CSV table of C-alpha atoms in Angstrom, one decimal:
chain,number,residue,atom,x,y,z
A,1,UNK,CA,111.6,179.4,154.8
A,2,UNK,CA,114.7,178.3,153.1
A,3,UNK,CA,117.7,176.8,155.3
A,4,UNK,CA,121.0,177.3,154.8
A,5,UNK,CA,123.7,175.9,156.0
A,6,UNK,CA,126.6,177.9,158.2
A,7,UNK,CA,129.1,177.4,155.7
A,8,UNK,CA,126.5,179.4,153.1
A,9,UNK,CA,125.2,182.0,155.3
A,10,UNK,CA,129.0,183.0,156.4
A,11,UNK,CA,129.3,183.3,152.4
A,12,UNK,CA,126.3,185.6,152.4
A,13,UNK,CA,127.5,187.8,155.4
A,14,UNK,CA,130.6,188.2,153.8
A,15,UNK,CA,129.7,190.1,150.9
A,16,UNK,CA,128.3,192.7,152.8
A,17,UNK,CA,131.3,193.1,155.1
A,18,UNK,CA,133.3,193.4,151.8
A,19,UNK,CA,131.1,196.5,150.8
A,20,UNK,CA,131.8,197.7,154.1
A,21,UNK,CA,135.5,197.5,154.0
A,22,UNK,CA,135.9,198.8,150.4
A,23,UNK,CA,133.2,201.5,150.7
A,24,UNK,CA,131.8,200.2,147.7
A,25,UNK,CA,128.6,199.0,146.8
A,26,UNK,CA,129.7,196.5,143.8
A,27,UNK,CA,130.3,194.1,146.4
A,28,UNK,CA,126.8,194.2,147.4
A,29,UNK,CA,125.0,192.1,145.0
A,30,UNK,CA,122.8,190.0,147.4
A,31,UNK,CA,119.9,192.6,148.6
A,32,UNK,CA,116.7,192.1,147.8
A,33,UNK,CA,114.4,194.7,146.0
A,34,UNK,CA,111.8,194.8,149.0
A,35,UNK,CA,115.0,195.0,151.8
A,36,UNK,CA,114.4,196.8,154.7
A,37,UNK,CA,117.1,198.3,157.0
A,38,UNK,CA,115.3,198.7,160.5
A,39,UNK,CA,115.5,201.9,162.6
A,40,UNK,CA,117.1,201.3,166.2
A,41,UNK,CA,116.1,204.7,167.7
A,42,UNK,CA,119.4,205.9,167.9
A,43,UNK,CA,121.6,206.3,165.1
A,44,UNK,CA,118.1,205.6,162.8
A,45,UNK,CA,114.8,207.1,163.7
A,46,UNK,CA,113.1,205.5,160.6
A,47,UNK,CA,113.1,201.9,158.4
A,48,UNK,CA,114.8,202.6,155.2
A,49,UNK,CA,112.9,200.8,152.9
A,50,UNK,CA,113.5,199.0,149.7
A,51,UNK,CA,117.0,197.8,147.5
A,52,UNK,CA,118.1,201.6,146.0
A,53,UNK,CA,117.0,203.3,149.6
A,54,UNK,CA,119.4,201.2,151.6
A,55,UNK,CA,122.2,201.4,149.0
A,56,UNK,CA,121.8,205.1,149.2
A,57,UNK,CA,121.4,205.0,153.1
A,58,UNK,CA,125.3,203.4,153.0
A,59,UNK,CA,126.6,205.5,150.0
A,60,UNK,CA,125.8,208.6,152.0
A,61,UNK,CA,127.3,207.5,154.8
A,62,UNK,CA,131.0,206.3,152.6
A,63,UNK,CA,130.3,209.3,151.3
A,64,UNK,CA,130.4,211.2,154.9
A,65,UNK,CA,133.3,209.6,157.3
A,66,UNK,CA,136.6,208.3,156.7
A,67,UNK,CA,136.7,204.8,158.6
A,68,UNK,CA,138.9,201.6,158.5
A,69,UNK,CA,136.3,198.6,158.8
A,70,UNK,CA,137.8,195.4,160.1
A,71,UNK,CA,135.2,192.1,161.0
A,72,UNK,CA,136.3,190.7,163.9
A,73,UNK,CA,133.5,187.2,163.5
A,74,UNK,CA,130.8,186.0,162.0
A,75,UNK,CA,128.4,184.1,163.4
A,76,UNK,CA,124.9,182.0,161.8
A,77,UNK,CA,121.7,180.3,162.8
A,78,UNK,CA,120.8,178.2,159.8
A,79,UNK,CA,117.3,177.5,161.5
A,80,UNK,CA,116.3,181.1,161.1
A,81,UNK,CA,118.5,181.8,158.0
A,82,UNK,CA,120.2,184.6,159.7
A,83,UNK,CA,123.8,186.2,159.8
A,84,UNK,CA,125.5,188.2,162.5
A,85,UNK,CA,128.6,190.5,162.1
A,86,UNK,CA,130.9,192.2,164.8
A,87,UNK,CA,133.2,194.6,163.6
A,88,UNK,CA,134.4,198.0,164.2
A,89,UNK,CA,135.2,201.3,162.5
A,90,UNK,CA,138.4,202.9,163.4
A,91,UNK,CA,139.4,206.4,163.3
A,92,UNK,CA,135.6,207.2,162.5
A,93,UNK,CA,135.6,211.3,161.3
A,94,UNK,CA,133.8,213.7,159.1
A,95,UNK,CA,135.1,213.8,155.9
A,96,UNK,CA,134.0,217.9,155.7
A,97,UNK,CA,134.5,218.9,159.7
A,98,UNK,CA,132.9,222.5,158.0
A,99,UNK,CA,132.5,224.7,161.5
A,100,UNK,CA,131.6,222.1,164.2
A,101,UNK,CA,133.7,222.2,167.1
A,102,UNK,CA,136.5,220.1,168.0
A,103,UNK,CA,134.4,217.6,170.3
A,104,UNK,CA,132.1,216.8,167.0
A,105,UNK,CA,134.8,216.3,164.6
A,106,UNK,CA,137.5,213.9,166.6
A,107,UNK,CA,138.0,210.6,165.5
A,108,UNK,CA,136.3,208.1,167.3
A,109,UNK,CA,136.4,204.4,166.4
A,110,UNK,CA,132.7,202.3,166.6
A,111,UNK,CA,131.9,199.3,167.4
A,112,UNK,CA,128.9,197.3,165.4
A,113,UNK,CA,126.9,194.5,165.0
A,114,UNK,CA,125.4,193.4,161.5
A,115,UNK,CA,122.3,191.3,161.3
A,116,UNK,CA,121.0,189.8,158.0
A,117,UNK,CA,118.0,187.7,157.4
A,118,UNK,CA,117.9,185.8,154.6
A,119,UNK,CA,114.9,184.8,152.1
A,120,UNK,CA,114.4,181.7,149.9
A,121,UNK,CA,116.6,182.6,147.7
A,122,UNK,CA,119.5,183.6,149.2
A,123,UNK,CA,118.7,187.3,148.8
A,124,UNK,CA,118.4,190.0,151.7
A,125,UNK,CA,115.1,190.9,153.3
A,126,UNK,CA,115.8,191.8,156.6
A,127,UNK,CA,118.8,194.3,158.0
A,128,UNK,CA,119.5,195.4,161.6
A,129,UNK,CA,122.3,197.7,162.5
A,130,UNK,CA,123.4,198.3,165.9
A,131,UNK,CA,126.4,200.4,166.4
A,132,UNK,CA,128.0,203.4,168.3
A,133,UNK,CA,127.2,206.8,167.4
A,134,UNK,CA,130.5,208.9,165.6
A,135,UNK,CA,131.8,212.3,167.8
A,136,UNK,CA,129.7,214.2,165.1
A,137,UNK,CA,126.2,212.2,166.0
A,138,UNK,CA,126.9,212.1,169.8
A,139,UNK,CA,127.2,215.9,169.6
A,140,UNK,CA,124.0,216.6,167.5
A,141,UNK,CA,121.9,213.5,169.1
A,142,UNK,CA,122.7,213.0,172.8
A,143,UNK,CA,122.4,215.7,175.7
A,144,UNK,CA,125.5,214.6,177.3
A,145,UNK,CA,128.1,213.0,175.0
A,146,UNK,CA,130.7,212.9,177.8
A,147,UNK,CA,128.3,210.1,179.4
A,148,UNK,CA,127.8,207.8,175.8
A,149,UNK,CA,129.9,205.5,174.4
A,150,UNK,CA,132.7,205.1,172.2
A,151,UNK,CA,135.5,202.3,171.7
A,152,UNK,CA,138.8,202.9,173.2
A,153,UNK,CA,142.2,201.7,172.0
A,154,UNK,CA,141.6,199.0,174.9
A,155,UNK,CA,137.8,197.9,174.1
A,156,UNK,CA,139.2,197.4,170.4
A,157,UNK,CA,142.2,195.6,171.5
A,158,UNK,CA,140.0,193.3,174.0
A,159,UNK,CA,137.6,192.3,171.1
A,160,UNK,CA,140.5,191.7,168.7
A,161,UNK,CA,142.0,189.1,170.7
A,162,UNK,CA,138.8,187.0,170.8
A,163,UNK,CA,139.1,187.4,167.0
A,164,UNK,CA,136.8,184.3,165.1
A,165,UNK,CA,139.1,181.6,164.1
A,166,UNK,CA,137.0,181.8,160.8
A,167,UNK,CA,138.5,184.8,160.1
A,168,UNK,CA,142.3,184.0,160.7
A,169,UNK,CA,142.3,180.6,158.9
A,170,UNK,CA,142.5,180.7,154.8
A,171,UNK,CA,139.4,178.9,154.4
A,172,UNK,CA,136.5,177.8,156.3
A,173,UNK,CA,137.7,174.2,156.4
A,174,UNK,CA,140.5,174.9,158.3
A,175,UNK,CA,138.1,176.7,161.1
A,176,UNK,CA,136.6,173.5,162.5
A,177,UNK,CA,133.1,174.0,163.9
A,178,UNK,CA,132.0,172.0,166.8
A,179,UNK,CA,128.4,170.9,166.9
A,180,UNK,CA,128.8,170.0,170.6
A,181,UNK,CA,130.0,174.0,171.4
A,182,UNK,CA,128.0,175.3,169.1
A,183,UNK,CA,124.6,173.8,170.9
A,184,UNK,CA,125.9,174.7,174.0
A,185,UNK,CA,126.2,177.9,173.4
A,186,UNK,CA,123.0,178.3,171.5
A,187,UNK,CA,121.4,177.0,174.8
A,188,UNK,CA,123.2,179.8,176.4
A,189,UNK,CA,121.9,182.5,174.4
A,190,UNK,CA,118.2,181.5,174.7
A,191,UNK,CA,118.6,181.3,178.8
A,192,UNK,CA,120.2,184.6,179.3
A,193,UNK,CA,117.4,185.9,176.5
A,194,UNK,CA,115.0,184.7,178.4
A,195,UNK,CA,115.8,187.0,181.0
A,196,UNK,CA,114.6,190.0,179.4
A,197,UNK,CA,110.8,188.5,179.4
A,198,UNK,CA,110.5,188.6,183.2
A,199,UNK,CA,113.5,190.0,184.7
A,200,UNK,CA,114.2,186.3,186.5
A,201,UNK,CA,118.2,186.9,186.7
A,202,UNK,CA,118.7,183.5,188.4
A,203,UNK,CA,118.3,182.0,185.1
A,204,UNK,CA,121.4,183.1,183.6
A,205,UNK,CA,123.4,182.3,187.0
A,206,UNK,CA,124.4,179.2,185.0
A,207,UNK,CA,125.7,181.0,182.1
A,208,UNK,CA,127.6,184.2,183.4
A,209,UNK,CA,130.6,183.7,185.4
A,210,UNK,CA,130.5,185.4,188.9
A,211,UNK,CA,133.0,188.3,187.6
A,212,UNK,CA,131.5,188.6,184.3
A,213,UNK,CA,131.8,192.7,183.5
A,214,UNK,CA,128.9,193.5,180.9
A,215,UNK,CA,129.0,196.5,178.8
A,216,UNK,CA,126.2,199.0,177.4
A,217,UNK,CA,127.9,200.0,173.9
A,218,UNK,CA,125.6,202.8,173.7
A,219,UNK,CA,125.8,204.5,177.2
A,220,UNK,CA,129.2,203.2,178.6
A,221,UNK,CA,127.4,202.0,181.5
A,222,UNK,CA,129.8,199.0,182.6
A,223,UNK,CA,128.8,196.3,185.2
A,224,UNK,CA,131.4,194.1,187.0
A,225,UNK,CA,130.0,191.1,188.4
A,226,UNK,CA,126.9,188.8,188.2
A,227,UNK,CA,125.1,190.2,191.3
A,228,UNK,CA,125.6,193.9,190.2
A,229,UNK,CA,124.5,193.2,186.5
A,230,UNK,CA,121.4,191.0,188.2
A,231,UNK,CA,120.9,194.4,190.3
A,232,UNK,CA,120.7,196.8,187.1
A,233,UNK,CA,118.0,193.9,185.3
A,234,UNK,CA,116.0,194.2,188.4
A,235,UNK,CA,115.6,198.3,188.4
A,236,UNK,CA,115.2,198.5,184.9
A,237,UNK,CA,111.7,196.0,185.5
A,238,UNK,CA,110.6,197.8,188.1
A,239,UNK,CA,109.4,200.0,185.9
A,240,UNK,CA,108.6,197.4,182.7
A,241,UNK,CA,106.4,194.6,182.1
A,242,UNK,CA,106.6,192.8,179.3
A,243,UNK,CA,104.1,190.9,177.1
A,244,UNK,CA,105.8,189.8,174.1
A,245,UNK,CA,109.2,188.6,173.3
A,246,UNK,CA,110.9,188.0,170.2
A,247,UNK,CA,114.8,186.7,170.0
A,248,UNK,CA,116.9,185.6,167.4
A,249,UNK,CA,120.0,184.1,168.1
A,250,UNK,CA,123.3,183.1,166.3
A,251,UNK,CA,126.7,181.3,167.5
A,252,UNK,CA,129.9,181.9,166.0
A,253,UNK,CA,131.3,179.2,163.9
A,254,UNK,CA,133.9,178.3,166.1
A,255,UNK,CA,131.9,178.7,169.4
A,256,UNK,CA,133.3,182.0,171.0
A,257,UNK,CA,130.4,184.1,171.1
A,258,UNK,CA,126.3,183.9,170.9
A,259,UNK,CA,124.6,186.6,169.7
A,260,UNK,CA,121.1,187.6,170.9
A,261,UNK,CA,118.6,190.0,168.7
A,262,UNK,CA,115.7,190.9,171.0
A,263,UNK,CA,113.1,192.4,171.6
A,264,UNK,CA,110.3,193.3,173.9
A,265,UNK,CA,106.7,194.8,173.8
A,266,UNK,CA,105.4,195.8,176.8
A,267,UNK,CA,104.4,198.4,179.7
A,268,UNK,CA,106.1,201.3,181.1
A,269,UNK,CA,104.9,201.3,185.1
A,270,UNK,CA,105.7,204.9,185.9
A,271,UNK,CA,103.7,206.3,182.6
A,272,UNK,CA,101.3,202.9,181.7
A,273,UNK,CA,102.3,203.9,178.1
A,274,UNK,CA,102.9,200.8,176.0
A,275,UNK,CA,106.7,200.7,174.2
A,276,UNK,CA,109.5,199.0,173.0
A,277,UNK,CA,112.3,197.1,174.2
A,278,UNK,CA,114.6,196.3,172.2
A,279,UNK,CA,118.6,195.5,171.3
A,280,UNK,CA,121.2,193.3,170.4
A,281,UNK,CA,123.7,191.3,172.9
A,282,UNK,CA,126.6,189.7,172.5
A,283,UNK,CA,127.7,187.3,175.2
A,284,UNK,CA,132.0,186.5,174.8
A,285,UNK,CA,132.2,183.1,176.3
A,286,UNK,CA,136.2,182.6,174.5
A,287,UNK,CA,136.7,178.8,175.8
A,288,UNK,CA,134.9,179.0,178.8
A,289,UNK,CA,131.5,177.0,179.5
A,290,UNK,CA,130.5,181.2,180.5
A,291,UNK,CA,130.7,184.2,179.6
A,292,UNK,CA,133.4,186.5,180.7
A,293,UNK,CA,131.6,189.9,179.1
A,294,UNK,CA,128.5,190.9,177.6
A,295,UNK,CA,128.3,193.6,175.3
A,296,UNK,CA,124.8,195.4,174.4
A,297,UNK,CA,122.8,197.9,172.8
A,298,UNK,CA,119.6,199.2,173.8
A,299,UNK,CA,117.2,201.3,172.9
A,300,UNK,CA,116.1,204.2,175.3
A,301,UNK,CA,112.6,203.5,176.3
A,302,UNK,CA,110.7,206.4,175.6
A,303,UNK,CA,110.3,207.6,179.6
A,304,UNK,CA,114.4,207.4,178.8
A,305,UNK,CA,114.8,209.6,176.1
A,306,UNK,CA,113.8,212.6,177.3
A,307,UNK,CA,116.8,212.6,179.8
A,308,UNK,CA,119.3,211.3,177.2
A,309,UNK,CA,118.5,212.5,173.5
A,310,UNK,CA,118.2,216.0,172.4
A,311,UNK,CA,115.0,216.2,170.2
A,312,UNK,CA,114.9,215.7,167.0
């Protein structure tokens, strides 16, 4: 595998966020031909598969909402030639409402996180999407849309002030990075990851503050405070044992935020059915040595989903 260094993976991210803000796919010359766009079981039941299929998959979806896109950081892990992007759409809405009612068609803003993987040549190979569902989805996907998640006025304005300073400074070399934060923070991703293998929450005592409040961006579920987010890790493995996990993990180039891509295979104890578990969190540690919020998606396991997504 290829390595790049943060200064070149940022580059690469940064095309695609262009296409994202424009709505136009000129921007995105760096995919390549065998690109896959993984499903998340939420917004995407299915991987999209190949460069023209993906293209398609985000001209349909220009071609569907009106939405203001605005990238709030960028973050990179050069060992694993990866890219991370949190943004968010504002003022997400159907461009035809047709007869839905009112509840499926009202602007809703999203927040997202964008994760590339990158092959020896620079190219694409690997997407992940994680974002909140538009009114419109919520209405045709979730049982009780009153209970998911979208971004308020106020969740936008709390991200925006922990903007990346690589995105208020002209160029990258004015947006010094700092090894020492950086590895520090890297550390910190891969403890509180390593949380999700065996549901030990005492590991990541070290790395959430005592009143951190931690966020499900796709339920609205929110948790105030280090003992009440170790309680909700504990009920969720009373009923999961995991076998396998797989993280990736990025740190903004300023040393803000880590990002964590995981995931789990293991073993539902109530059904004995094997499954997935799997998400993306993103832990806001602003210039603290922990994290004041952590923000996440998951997917439903499948004993979940019966109880919180209509069928398809």
């Amino acid at each position: 595998m290829a390595k790049f260094d943060a200064e070149t993976l940022i580059k690469y991210a940064t095309q695609t966020e262009k296409a994202l803000t424009d709505k136009t796919l000129s921007a995105l010359g760096n995919l390549s031909p065998d690109v896959v766009l993984h499903q998340e079981a939420f917004t995407l039941n299915h991987d999209i598969k190949g460069e023209a299929e993906v293209k398609k998959y985000l001209q349909t979806y220009f071609d569907k909402y009106e939405f203001e896109h605005d990238t709030l950081n960028y973050a990179v892990n050069p060992d694993t030639s990866c890219s991370f992007a949190l943004s968010y759409d504002k003022n997400v809405h159907l461009k035809n409402k047709g007869s839905l009612p009112a509840e499926a068609v009202k602007p809703a803003s999203t927040i997202g996180i964008w994760k590339q993987k990158y092959g020896s040549d620079g190219k694409v190979t690997d997407i992940f999407f994680y974002r909140q569902m538009s009114s419109d989805e919520l209405y045709s996907k979730v049982k009780d849309p009153s209970k998911a998640a979208s971004a308020s006025d106020a969740d936008i304005k709390d991200l925006v002030q922990f903007r990346g300073e690589e995105l208020k400074k002209d160029t990258l070399a004015e947006a010094k990075t700092d090894n020492k934060r950086y590895d520090q923070l890297m550390k910190a991703a891969k403890t509180f990851s390593s949380v999700w293998q065996d549901g030990k929450t005492e590991l990541a005592k070290p790395v959430l503050a005592e009143d951190v409040v931690s966020r499900d961006l796709l339920f609205g579920n929110e948790i105030k405070g280090y003992e009440n987010w170790s309680k909700m890790v504990h009920g969720i493995f009373e009923n999961w044992e995991a076998n396998n996990e797989i993280s990736d993990y990025a740190v903004s180039y300023c040393g803000s935020k880590a990002f964590i891509h995981w995931s789990n295979r293991g073993k539902e104890s109530k059904t004995g059915k094997e499954n997935n578990l799997k998400g993306m969190s993103l832990l806001i540690f602003g210039d603290k040595d922990k994290a004041s919020r952590v923000l996440s998606f998951r997917q439903p396991l499948a004993s979940e989903r019966p109880h919180v997504m209509k069928e398809e």
